[in-house]
């Protein structure tokens, strides 16, 4: 029952490591794992994991957003970025392996410990995909945010920071809609849209002729269909 939940992110991590050109990424992965173990321990000892669904959106959204997205990403990656002695380009490239190794442990723990004795298809299958796509899209945005600071034009900086915020804010909103019992077609459509555009970003990021300065990276390449 938990197989997909447990293996998806580690499989994506292994795939990314195969294509990573620097063996120094291994300590980065270990840092993500150790950080996740620490977060899980703090959660287990100092918070009550199981929650009863309520009809109110904002409180549930804030709980999911800060507990599962913003706090882990901000604390783990920011500490790594500012404490690491590696060059900036390596720290930027390390975002995905660091956070993917973190969520490989943190997300299954959060789902298994917080769901009681019953588990939904969203938790076992859709949420792992959603968070993997969040890491994919936010890793691209982190790369382009830093790249935009190499120019004097303020517009790319604002655009990419906004896109980064959207990539981190939407998964928690989708999960909240599912959690409080919104009709399945609402949150499922949002899930499919988010996954689709994140997948487009991943596919386009591997192209040599990519228009890297544009958020069109998250759009399908319609030229292929002409």
GROMACS .gro file of C-alpha atoms in nm:
model
  226
    1UNK     CA    1   0.000   0.000   0.000
    2UNK     CA    2   0.284   0.240   0.080
    3UNK     CA    3   0.516   0.129  -0.201
    4UNK     CA    4   0.452   0.421  -0.440
    5UNK     CA    5   0.464   0.673  -0.156
    6UNK     CA    6   0.797   0.539  -0.031
    7UNK     CA    7   0.984   0.485  -0.360
    8UNK     CA    8   0.877   0.779  -0.583
    9UNK     CA    9   1.096   1.054  -0.439
   10UNK     CA   10   1.400   0.831  -0.372
   11UNK     CA   11   1.375   0.708  -0.732
   12UNK     CA   12   1.366   1.066  -0.860
   13UNK     CA   13   1.662   1.147  -0.635
   14UNK     CA   14   1.867   0.855  -0.768
   15UNK     CA   15   1.788   0.959  -1.125
   16UNK     CA   16   1.900   1.316  -1.056
   17UNK     CA   17   2.222   1.195  -0.893
   18UNK     CA   18   2.306   0.984  -1.198
   19UNK     CA   19   2.293   1.301  -1.408
   20UNK     CA   20   2.473   1.517  -1.150
   21UNK     CA   21   2.828   1.603  -1.256
   22UNK     CA   22   2.979   1.657  -0.911
   23UNK     CA   23   3.034   1.389  -0.645
   24UNK     CA   24   3.022   1.658  -0.379
   25UNK     CA   25   2.645   1.626  -0.401
   26UNK     CA   26   2.658   1.314  -0.181
   27UNK     CA   27   2.715   1.518   0.140
   28UNK     CA   28   2.426   1.738   0.026
   29UNK     CA   29   2.197   1.434   0.012
   30UNK     CA   30   2.315   1.322   0.356
   31UNK     CA   31   2.242   1.671   0.486
   32UNK     CA   32   1.888   1.647   0.352
   33UNK     CA   33   1.838   1.306   0.513
   34UNK     CA   34   1.972   1.416   0.851
   35UNK     CA   35   1.765   1.735   0.840
   36UNK     CA   36   1.455   1.530   0.766
   37UNK     CA   37   1.523   1.294   1.057
   38UNK     CA   38   1.557   1.598   1.284
   39UNK     CA   39   1.232   1.752   1.157
   40UNK     CA   40   1.051   1.420   1.201
   41UNK     CA   41   1.181   1.386   1.556
   42UNK     CA   42   1.066   1.738   1.644
   43UNK     CA   43   0.726   1.665   1.492
   44UNK     CA   44   0.693   1.339   1.681
   45UNK     CA   45   0.793   1.477   2.019
   46UNK     CA   46   0.645   1.827   2.014
   47UNK     CA   47   0.330   1.819   1.800
   48UNK     CA   48   0.010   1.623   1.756
   49UNK     CA   49   0.018   1.483   1.402
   50UNK     CA   50  -0.339   1.362   1.357
   51UNK     CA   51  -0.590   1.635   1.265
   52UNK     CA   52  -0.966   1.625   1.215
   53UNK     CA   53  -1.086   1.793   0.897
   54UNK     CA   54  -1.256   2.129   0.948
   55UNK     CA   55  -1.454   2.336   0.701
   56UNK     CA   56  -1.233   2.643   0.737
   57UNK     CA   57  -0.981   2.692   0.456
   58UNK     CA   58  -0.730   2.943   0.590
   59UNK     CA   59  -0.634   2.769   0.913
   60UNK     CA   60  -0.588   2.434   0.738
   61UNK     CA   61  -0.398   2.600   0.455
   62UNK     CA   62  -0.164   2.779   0.696
   63UNK     CA   63  -0.100   2.455   0.886
   64UNK     CA   64  -0.017   2.257   0.571
   65UNK     CA   65   0.174   2.538   0.403
   66UNK     CA   66   0.406   2.621   0.692
   67UNK     CA   67   0.437   2.272   0.832
   68UNK     CA   68   0.500   2.086   0.507
   69UNK     CA   69   0.629   2.341   0.258
   70UNK     CA   70   0.756   2.683   0.364
   71UNK     CA   71   0.921   2.596   0.694
   72UNK     CA   72   1.110   2.290   0.565
   73UNK     CA   73   1.219   2.457   0.242
   74UNK     CA   74   1.314   2.787   0.405
   75UNK     CA   75   1.497   2.636   0.703
   76UNK     CA   76   1.676   2.348   0.531
   77UNK     CA   77   1.775   2.518   0.207
   78UNK     CA   78   1.852   2.859   0.352
   79UNK     CA   79   2.074   2.713   0.622
   80UNK     CA   80   2.250   2.499   0.363
   81UNK     CA   81   2.290   2.792   0.124
   82UNK     CA   82   2.438   3.032   0.379
   83UNK     CA   83   2.646   2.782   0.574
   84UNK     CA   84   2.791   2.591   0.280
   85UNK     CA   85   3.139   2.690   0.163
   86UNK     CA   86   3.077   2.565  -0.193
   87UNK     CA   87   3.050   2.809  -0.480
   88UNK     CA   88   2.713   2.969  -0.547
   89UNK     CA   89   2.643   2.773  -0.865
   90UNK     CA   90   2.682   2.443  -0.679
   91UNK     CA   91   2.456   2.560  -0.397
   92UNK     CA   92   2.191   2.654  -0.653
   93UNK     CA   93   2.216   2.317  -0.832
   94UNK     CA   94   2.197   2.139  -0.496
   95UNK     CA   95   1.843   2.256  -0.427
   96UNK     CA   96   1.673   1.955  -0.582
   97UNK     CA   97   1.892   1.676  -0.436
   98UNK     CA   98   1.887   1.845  -0.095
   99UNK     CA   99   1.512   1.891  -0.077
  100UNK     CA  100   1.427   1.566  -0.254
  101UNK     CA  101   1.632   1.368   0.000
  102UNK     CA  102   1.458   1.565   0.275
  103UNK     CA  103   1.105   1.494   0.148
  104UNK     CA  104   1.189   1.129   0.075
  105UNK     CA  105   1.167   1.077   0.451
  106UNK     CA  106   0.963   1.372   0.574
  107UNK     CA  107   0.659   1.327   0.348
  108UNK     CA  108   0.602   0.952   0.411
  109UNK     CA  109   0.648   1.013   0.784
  110UNK     CA  110   0.401   1.299   0.778
  111UNK     CA  111   0.139   1.096   0.590
  112UNK     CA  112   0.176   0.772   0.786
  113UNK     CA  113   0.194   0.941   1.127
  114UNK     CA  114  -0.081   1.192   1.057
  115UNK     CA  115  -0.347   0.979   0.887
  116UNK     CA  116  -0.440   0.744   1.168
  117UNK     CA  117  -0.538   0.402   1.038
  118UNK     CA  118  -0.687   0.495   0.698
  119UNK     CA  119  -0.513   0.634   0.392
  120UNK     CA  120  -0.663   0.791   0.083
  121UNK     CA  121  -0.557   0.768  -0.281
  122UNK     CA  122  -0.457   1.135  -0.258
  123UNK     CA  123  -0.208   1.068   0.018
  124UNK     CA  124  -0.066   0.748  -0.127
  125UNK     CA  125  -0.045   0.846  -0.494
  126UNK     CA  126  -0.140   1.205  -0.581
  127UNK     CA  127   0.044   1.386  -0.303
  128UNK     CA  128   0.384   1.224  -0.375
  129UNK     CA  129   0.354   1.329  -0.741
  130UNK     CA  130   0.238   1.676  -0.640
  131UNK     CA  131   0.535   1.732  -0.410
  132UNK     CA  132   0.781   1.590  -0.661
  133UNK     CA  133   0.652   1.838  -0.918
  134UNK     CA  134   0.678   2.112  -0.656
  135UNK     CA  135   1.047   2.031  -0.611
  136UNK     CA  136   1.099   2.019  -0.989
  137UNK     CA  137   0.931   2.353  -1.057
  138UNK     CA  138   1.076   2.533  -0.754
  139UNK     CA  139   1.427   2.409  -0.837
  140UNK     CA  140   1.395   2.564  -1.183
  141UNK     CA  141   1.264   2.886  -1.030
  142UNK     CA  142   1.551   2.901  -0.780
  143UNK     CA  143   1.797   2.869  -1.068
  144UNK     CA  144   1.629   3.148  -1.265
  145UNK     CA  145   1.589   3.375  -0.963
  146UNK     CA  146   1.965   3.371  -0.907
  147UNK     CA  147   2.028   3.407  -1.279
  148UNK     CA  148   1.801   3.713  -1.293
  149UNK     CA  149   2.018   3.887  -1.035
  150UNK     CA  150   2.298   3.882  -1.290
  151UNK     CA  151   2.110   4.146  -1.492
  152UNK     CA  152   2.018   4.504  -1.415
  153UNK     CA  153   1.660   4.461  -1.530
  154UNK     CA  154   1.429   4.432  -1.229
  155UNK     CA  155   1.142   4.276  -1.424
  156UNK     CA  156   1.290   3.922  -1.448
  157UNK     CA  157   1.367   3.930  -1.074
  158UNK     CA  158   1.007   4.013  -0.986
  159UNK     CA  159   0.864   3.760  -1.232
  160UNK     CA  160   1.078   3.469  -1.119
  161UNK     CA  161   1.030   3.541  -0.748
  162UNK     CA  162   0.654   3.544  -0.807
  163UNK     CA  163   0.668   3.220  -1.003
  164UNK     CA  164   0.876   3.063  -0.725
  165UNK     CA  165   0.616   3.171  -0.470
  166UNK     CA  166   0.336   3.023  -0.680
  167UNK     CA  167   0.524   2.695  -0.721
  168UNK     CA  168   0.556   2.666  -0.342
  169UNK     CA  169   0.212   2.798  -0.245
  170UNK     CA  170  -0.015   2.599  -0.476
  171UNK     CA  171   0.051   2.242  -0.355
  172UNK     CA  172  -0.062   2.329  -0.003
  173UNK     CA  173  -0.377   2.494  -0.145
  174UNK     CA  174  -0.459   2.183  -0.350
  175UNK     CA  175  -0.404   1.959  -0.049
  176UNK     CA  176  -0.619   2.185   0.168
  177UNK     CA  177  -0.908   2.167  -0.080
  178UNK     CA  178  -0.886   1.789  -0.066
  179UNK     CA  179  -0.848   1.788   0.313
  180UNK     CA  180  -1.158   1.995   0.387
  181UNK     CA  181  -1.373   1.797   0.144
  182UNK     CA  182  -1.411   2.016  -0.165
  183UNK     CA  183  -1.560   1.838  -0.469
  184UNK     CA  184  -1.305   1.605  -0.624
  185UNK     CA  185  -1.322   1.771  -0.967
  186UNK     CA  186  -1.201   2.104  -0.823
  187UNK     CA  187  -0.882   1.991  -0.651
  188UNK     CA  188  -0.814   1.715  -0.904
  189UNK     CA  189  -0.824   1.961  -1.195
  190UNK     CA  190  -0.589   2.193  -1.007
  191UNK     CA  191  -0.363   1.896  -0.935
  192UNK     CA  192  -0.352   1.799  -1.303
  193UNK     CA  193  -0.286   2.159  -1.415
  194UNK     CA  194  -0.002   2.201  -1.166
  195UNK     CA  195   0.158   1.867  -1.254
  196UNK     CA  196   0.122   1.936  -1.626
  197UNK     CA  197   0.300   2.273  -1.620
  198UNK     CA  198   0.571   2.147  -1.384
  199UNK     CA  199   0.631   1.851  -1.616
  200UNK     CA  200   0.656   2.089  -1.912
  201UNK     CA  201   0.920   2.285  -1.720
  202UNK     CA  202   1.119   1.970  -1.655
  203UNK     CA  203   1.101   1.858  -2.020
  204UNK     CA  204   1.190   2.202  -2.156
  205UNK     CA  205   1.479   2.242  -1.912
  206UNK     CA  206   1.665   1.965  -2.093
  207UNK     CA  207   1.655   2.137  -2.430
  208UNK     CA  208   1.963   2.308  -2.571
  209UNK     CA  209   1.761   2.577  -2.750
  210UNK     CA  210   1.563   2.672  -2.440
  211UNK     CA  211   1.440   3.029  -2.399
  212UNK     CA  212   1.570   3.037  -2.043
  213UNK     CA  213   1.482   3.396  -1.965
  214UNK     CA  214   1.109   3.336  -2.001
  215UNK     CA  215   0.844   3.162  -1.793
  216UNK     CA  216   0.739   2.992  -2.117
  217UNK     CA  217   0.963   2.715  -1.992
  218UNK     CA  218   0.652   2.590  -1.809
  219UNK     CA  219   0.444   2.580  -2.129
  220UNK     CA  220   0.428   2.294  -2.380
  221UNK     CA  221   0.635   2.333  -2.696
  222UNK     CA  222   0.362   2.374  -2.955
  223UNK     CA  223   0.618   2.398  -3.237
  224UNK     CA  224   0.649   2.020  -3.232
  225UNK     CA  225   0.283   1.984  -3.324
  226UNK     CA  226   0.299   2.203  -3.633
   0.00000   0.00000   0.00000
